Amino acid sequence: MTAFRFIKDCTRAAFTGGSPRFVAWVGSLFAVSLAGVWAYSYQLNHGLIVTGMSDQVSWGIYIANFTFLVGMAAAAVMLVIPAYIFHNQAARSVVLLAEGVAVAACIMCMLFVTVDLGQPLRFWHMIPGLGRLNWPQSMLAWDVIVLSGYLALNISIPWYITYQRYRGRKADIRVYFPAVLISIFWAISIHTVTAFLFIANPARPFWNTALLGPRFIASAFTAGPAFMVLAFRLIDRETSFKVDPKVMRLLALITAISLQINLFMVGVELFKEFYAPTAHSASAQFLFFGIGGENALVPWIWGALLIECIAVVILMVHKLRQNENLLAIACIFAIVGIWIEKGMGLIIPGFTPTPLGEVFGYFPTWTETLVSFGIWAIGFMVFTVLARVTIMIETGRLKLGTLGESQVLE
Amino acid sequence: MTESKNMTRRRLLQVLGIGSGAAATLTAASSKLGNEDLRMTMLDALGDMFQNHFKRMDKNEVQETLARMERKYAAQYQKDIKVSANGALPNTRYGYALNLSKCKGYRACVQACVAENNQSRDSEIQYIRVVELPHGTYNLEHGNHYYEGEVPKPDHTYFPIQCQQCDNPPCVQACPVEATWQEPDGIVVIDYDWCIGCRYCQAACPYWARKFNWNEPQIPVEEINPETHYLSNRPRPKGVMEKCTFCLHRVRQQRMPACQEACPTGARIFGNLLDPQSEIRQVLAHKNVFRLKEDLNTEPKFWYFTD
């Protein structure tokens, strides 16, 4: 029954005894998520017609966020590899937090797919045996499997480690190392499969390029570590947990390299689309320059490339990168740039023009925007709670028997 | 394999039985109050929710489902709507050929299709898109989808596009829950009660043939076509895909699709590809036909030709 007590103690520790700033943070996330729930109930009642999507542009900001977040989930591997394979102590000290990011991102991915469904109550049609999962034919079926598996891996490894520590034992690496190895390959696979989901459609020439796979991985390893730099800095400031500066250097380096590889691949795509444009270049034309008056994405994509370039400069110049605030700006630019580029900048041009040559506008509605913010708020809440409990256990403040009936932490 | 799947499903239904037990208590209570309709409605709602995949239903289950559907439609539209589930006729594989020289862009096919197949009127779901192209190009990006006024306009051709009933359909491959498949007569169909509405098939289709019910479909009662089929023109719920089925309910009764019958210029030739005497076989044998986006290997059973 210790496991039960573990859950109880963790839950209690997560939600009690926070500082006023912590309460305000979680409280505002909760409020935003409630707004999202309200917007979603409105969408359920009226159907997806309350979104900006149409038969022409049949996926929008939900799938854009989903695609971006699969990358965030996969990026945890950038700390898992140095921590468990290269026994890098700095990475080791924060790897559980990185896995927390993966869990939160996975949950957000699942929520973003769910809110995009026309018939969410029929989700059981996907459960093998009860339903009819079209595996191995459908890439979406693959995605369901790899995402659930990745979520399970990223819950079970930290679970085992923190549970041992909670009981005052040392986690035995021989127990969890096989799971770590699997999770490394699995991390690459979730994002590769998500790329395949798009590549698999010859009907959509904009997506039907092998380069999408490597681009997804490079952009994931840009946005994920950049997010962790920001999150760890906040944790370092706001909690008693001190993040080793070596971690920040490692993450900044990974971001810097990945972002340049990503930009290189964007350049290759631009060359291919515009040196000898074919009928299949219309989507890129739409994205970068607009077609027939439809040019909503043009300022976004150029803005994204611009801030990504600024981020590269900051990250590559030693003096600039060492300035904490400039580093934070570079990370924000990298995240926002990638979010635009592989979110809306990937999904919408895939549908524009349609296979019948129609150029049709898409703009997310308030309902869609609120639902999206709601899901992000839920994700941040999940990460906050996981990080808080993990830190308590890591610092030895939450142990079996330390949490008395009425004892309040901090 | 199917056996074991059925077993699993039965087990689920047993589990769910606990939930439906509670519902049954409620319904029993309501029947004591003499409200037989309410009891029926609640049981039907449960039946709707846990309805099996069409291809996994046995004959009895199909009949029960059709009866439940007819009750539901009667309550919804105050009109008797018949739902059948006739299987494919033996030795049939349907194909379509369209004479582009004869098409004048009247869109009579579009109108007939909507009337026949009970598409939602307010969201204007249409299975056939006629694209107006200037002479000299078949590049659809130069086309006008929303042409108005008198047709045919000089120096323009009209290019009607609908589901090409691919023999190698990307939409079927894409569907994560096997809610869409190719029938033995070659028609790609959707189980509207199994589709989860993810719209991946819509992204996969190179012909823009699949349409989504973004809201609750609205059809004026007097315009509903009451002769329907489970796999084609029965009224659909919101949040699911639909598409052209070559009027499956008609062609399985040896009738022509509504678009073929409606075309005033005789541009549309429909028939059984397996019948060497059929008109479509004559067209394929003697006309210089082409298929749309043949480079994608989708193997459409829809051909275009000119005089």
PDB file of N, CA and C in Angstrom, chain A residues 145-188:
ATOM      1  N   ILE A 145      -0.547   4.914 -31.338  1.00  0.00           N
ATOM      2  CA  ILE A 145       0.236   3.924 -30.603  1.00  0.00           C
ATOM      3  C   ILE A 145       1.526   4.533 -30.050  1.00  0.00           C
ATOM      4  N   VAL A 146       2.280   5.245 -30.901  1.00  0.00           N
ATOM      5  CA  VAL A 146       3.576   5.746 -30.421  1.00  0.00           C
ATOM      6  C   VAL A 146       3.385   6.824 -29.352  1.00  0.00           C
ATOM      7  N   LEU A 147       2.346   7.640 -29.490  1.00  0.00           N
ATOM      8  CA  LEU A 147       2.146   8.681 -28.481  1.00  0.00           C
ATOM      9  C   LEU A 147       1.762   8.087 -27.136  1.00  0.00           C
ATOM     10  N   SER A 148       0.840   7.108 -27.143  1.00  0.00           N
ATOM     11  CA  SER A 148       0.448   6.502 -25.856  1.00  0.00           C
ATOM     12  C   SER A 148       1.636   5.773 -25.241  1.00  0.00           C
ATOM     13  N   GLY A 149       2.411   5.088 -26.085  1.00  0.00           N
ATOM     14  CA  GLY A 149       3.579   4.371 -25.577  1.00  0.00           C
ATOM     15  C   GLY A 149       4.592   5.319 -24.974  1.00  0.00           C
ATOM     16  N   TYR A 150       4.809   6.437 -25.640  1.00  0.00           N
ATOM     17  CA  TYR A 150       5.793   7.404 -25.158  1.00  0.00           C
ATOM     18  C   TYR A 150       5.346   8.016 -23.832  1.00  0.00           C
ATOM     19  N   LEU A 151       4.035   8.286 -23.758  1.00  0.00           N
ATOM     20  CA  LEU A 151       3.492   8.815 -22.500  1.00  0.00           C
ATOM     21  C   LEU A 151       3.731   7.807 -21.371  1.00  0.00           C
ATOM     22  N   ALA A 152       3.428   6.546 -21.651  1.00  0.00           N
ATOM     23  CA  ALA A 152       3.594   5.499 -20.633  1.00  0.00           C
ATOM     24  C   ALA A 152       5.056   5.411 -20.189  1.00  0.00           C
ATOM     25  N   LEU A 153       5.980   5.449 -21.156  1.00  0.00           N
ATOM     26  CA  LEU A 153       7.406   5.366 -20.818  1.00  0.00           C
ATOM     27  C   LEU A 153       7.841   6.538 -19.939  1.00  0.00           C
ATOM     28  N   ASN A 154       7.364   7.730 -20.303  1.00  0.00           N
ATOM     29  CA  ASN A 154       7.807   8.915 -19.578  1.00  0.00           C
ATOM     30  C   ASN A 154       7.109   9.089 -18.236  1.00  0.00           C
ATOM     31  N   ILE A 155       6.046   8.301 -18.024  1.00  0.00           N
ATOM     32  CA  ILE A 155       5.464   8.284 -16.686  1.00  0.00           C
ATOM     33  C   ILE A 155       6.173   7.212 -15.857  1.00  0.00           C
ATOM     34  N   SER A 156       6.423   6.054 -16.460  1.00  0.00           N
ATOM     35  CA  SER A 156       6.896   4.936 -15.645  1.00  0.00           C
ATOM     36  C   SER A 156       8.349   5.084 -15.194  1.00  0.00           C
ATOM     37  N   ILE A 157       9.228   5.629 -16.045  1.00  0.00           N
ATOM     38  CA  ILE A 157      10.640   5.754 -15.620  1.00  0.00           C
ATOM     39  C   ILE A 157      10.768   6.724 -14.439  1.00  0.00           C
ATOM     40  N   PRO A 158      10.268   7.972 -14.559  1.00  0.00           N
ATOM     41  CA  PRO A 158      10.355   8.869 -13.400  1.00  0.00           C
ATOM     42  C   PRO A 158       9.583   8.334 -12.196  1.00  0.00           C
ATOM     43  N   TRP A 159       8.486   7.628 -12.455  1.00  0.00           N
ATOM     44  CA  TRP A 159       7.711   7.027 -11.361  1.00  0.00           C
ATOM     45  C   TRP A 159       8.618   6.101 -10.553  1.00  0.00           C
ATOM     46  N   TYR A 160       9.295   5.217 -11.243  1.00  0.00           N
ATOM     47  CA  TYR A 160      10.146   4.247 -10.546  1.00  0.00           C
ATOM     48  C   TYR A 160      11.233   4.965  -9.745  1.00  0.00           C
ATOM     49  N   ILE A 161      11.894   5.941 -10.392  1.00  0.00           N
ATOM     50  CA  ILE A 161      13.024   6.617  -9.735  1.00  0.00           C
ATOM     51  C   ILE A 161      12.553   7.404  -8.506  1.00  0.00           C
ATOM     52  N   THR A 162      11.481   8.179  -8.681  1.00  0.00           N
ATOM     53  CA  THR A 162      11.023   9.000  -7.551  1.00  0.00           C
ATOM     54  C   THR A 162      10.427   8.128  -6.449  1.00  0.00           C
ATOM     55  N   TYR A 163       9.782   7.048  -6.842  1.00  0.00           N
ATOM     56  CA  TYR A 163       9.174   6.152  -5.852  1.00  0.00           C
ATOM     57  C   TYR A 163      10.252   5.524  -4.973  1.00  0.00           C
ATOM     58  N   GLN A 164      11.363   5.131  -5.614  1.00  0.00           N
ATOM     59  CA  GLN A 164      12.457   4.561  -4.833  1.00  0.00           C
ATOM     60  C   GLN A 164      13.012   5.599  -3.859  1.00  0.00           C
ATOM     61  N   ARG A 165      13.201   6.790  -4.359  1.00  0.00           N
ATOM     62  CA  ARG A 165      13.745   7.841  -3.518  1.00  0.00           C
ATOM     63  C   ARG A 165      12.794   8.179  -2.365  1.00  0.00           C
ATOM     64  N   TYR A 166      11.529   8.165  -2.685  1.00  0.00           N
ATOM     65  CA  TYR A 166      10.491   8.432  -1.675  1.00  0.00           C
ATOM     66  C   TYR A 166      10.578   7.399  -0.545  1.00  0.00           C
ATOM     67  N   ARG A 167      10.889   6.175  -0.916  1.00  0.00           N
ATOM     68  CA  ARG A 167      10.992   5.123   0.092  1.00  0.00           C
ATOM     69  C   ARG A 167      12.393   5.068   0.714  1.00  0.00           C
ATOM     70  N   GLY A 168      13.239   6.017   0.352  1.00  0.00           N
ATOM     71  CA  GLY A 168      14.579   6.072   0.907  1.00  0.00           C
ATOM     72  C   GLY A 168      15.517   5.039   0.328  1.00  0.00           C
ATOM     73  N   ARG A 169      15.172   4.527  -0.884  1.00  0.00           N
ATOM     74  CA  ARG A 169      16.054   3.553  -1.527  1.00  0.00           C
ATOM     75  C   ARG A 169      16.725   4.190  -2.731  1.00  0.00           C
ATOM     76  N   LYS A 170      17.725   3.502  -3.229  1.00  0.00           N
ATOM     77  CA  LYS A 170      18.403   4.010  -4.402  1.00  0.00           C
ATOM     78  C   LYS A 170      17.787   3.334  -5.640  1.00  0.00           C
ATOM     79  N   ALA A 171      17.453   4.127  -6.642  1.00  0.00           N
ATOM     80  CA  ALA A 171      16.901   3.543  -7.860  1.00  0.00           C
ATOM     81  C   ALA A 171      17.982   2.709  -8.550  1.00  0.00           C
ATOM     82  N   ASP A 172      17.641   1.485  -8.898  1.00  0.00           N
ATOM     83  CA  ASP A 172      18.609   0.568  -9.516  1.00  0.00           C
ATOM     84  C   ASP A 172      18.589   0.763 -11.027  1.00  0.00           C
ATOM     85  N   ILE A 173      19.705   1.241 -11.556  1.00  0.00           N
ATOM     86  CA  ILE A 173      19.731   1.573 -12.986  1.00  0.00           C
ATOM     87  C   ILE A 173      19.471   0.350 -13.854  1.00  0.00           C
ATOM     88  N   ARG A 174      19.833  -0.850 -13.315  1.00  0.00           N
ATOM     89  CA  ARG A 174      19.602  -2.062 -14.117  1.00  0.00           C
ATOM     90  C   ARG A 174      18.116  -2.297 -14.350  1.00  0.00           C
ATOM     91  N   VAL A 175      17.283  -1.787 -13.431  1.00  0.00           N
ATOM     92  CA  VAL A 175      15.835  -1.969 -13.577  1.00  0.00           C
ATOM     93  C   VAL A 175      15.295  -1.083 -14.695  1.00  0.00           C
ATOM     94  N   TYR A 176      15.733   0.198 -14.677  1.00  0.00           N
ATOM     95  CA  TYR A 176      15.072   1.104 -15.621  1.00  0.00           C
ATOM     96  C   TYR A 176      15.867   1.378 -16.885  1.00  0.00           C
ATOM     97  N   PHE A 177      17.091   0.879 -16.985  1.00  0.00           N
ATOM     98  CA  PHE A 177      17.880   1.176 -18.175  1.00  0.00           C
ATOM     99  C   PHE A 177      17.240   0.663 -19.483  1.00  0.00           C
ATOM    100  N   PRO A 178      16.695  -0.561 -19.478  1.00  0.00           N
ATOM    101  CA  PRO A 178      16.044  -1.003 -20.731  1.00  0.00           C
ATOM    102  C   PRO A 178      14.933  -0.051 -21.166  1.00  0.00           C
ATOM    103  N   ALA A 179      14.154   0.430 -20.191  1.00  0.00           N
ATOM    104  CA  ALA A 179      13.072   1.370 -20.525  1.00  0.00           C
ATOM    105  C   ALA A 179      13.646   2.674 -21.072  1.00  0.00           C
ATOM    106  N   VAL A 180      14.791   3.099 -20.516  1.00  0.00           N
ATOM    107  CA  VAL A 180      15.428   4.326 -21.002  1.00  0.00           C
ATOM    108  C   VAL A 180      15.857   4.161 -22.458  1.00  0.00           C
ATOM    109  N   LEU A 181      16.480   3.007 -22.730  1.00  0.00           N
ATOM    110  CA  LEU A 181      16.912   2.754 -24.113  1.00  0.00           C
ATOM    111  C   LEU A 181      15.729   2.790 -25.071  1.00  0.00           C
ATOM    112  N   ILE A 182      14.658   2.089 -24.667  1.00  0.00           N
ATOM    113  CA  ILE A 182      13.466   2.085 -25.527  1.00  0.00           C
ATOM    114  C   ILE A 182      12.962   3.510 -25.709  1.00  0.00           C
ATOM    115  N   SER A 183      12.945   4.283 -24.621  1.00  0.00           N
ATOM    116  CA  SER A 183      12.356   5.623 -24.706  1.00  0.00           C
ATOM    117  C   SER A 183      13.175   6.527 -25.632  1.00  0.00           C
ATOM    118  N   ILE A 184      14.471   6.267 -25.751  1.00  0.00           N
ATOM    119  CA  ILE A 184      15.292   7.086 -26.657  1.00  0.00           C
ATOM    120  C   ILE A 184      14.858   6.851 -28.111  1.00  0.00           C
ATOM    121  N   PHE A 185      14.770   5.573 -28.477  1.00  0.00           N
ATOM    122  CA  PHE A 185      14.312   5.275 -29.843  1.00  0.00           C
ATOM    123  C   PHE A 185      12.868   5.734 -30.039  1.00  0.00           C
ATOM    124  N   TRP A 186      12.093   5.556 -28.994  1.00  0.00           N
ATOM    125  CA  TRP A 186      10.677   5.909 -29.070  1.00  0.00           C
ATOM    126  C   TRP A 186      10.503   7.412 -29.306  1.00  0.00           C
ATOM    127  N   ALA A 187      11.364   8.215 -28.666  1.00  0.00           N
ATOM    128  CA  ALA A 187      11.261   9.670 -28.806  1.00  0.00           C
ATOM    129  C   ALA A 187      11.464  10.065 -30.267  1.00  0.00           C
ATOM    130  N   ILE A 188      12.483   9.470 -30.884  1.00  0.00           N
ATOM    131  CA  ILE A 188      12.716   9.765 -32.302  1.00  0.00           C
ATOM    132  C   ILE A 188      11.526   9.271 -33.111  1.00  0.00           C
TER     133      ILE A 188
END
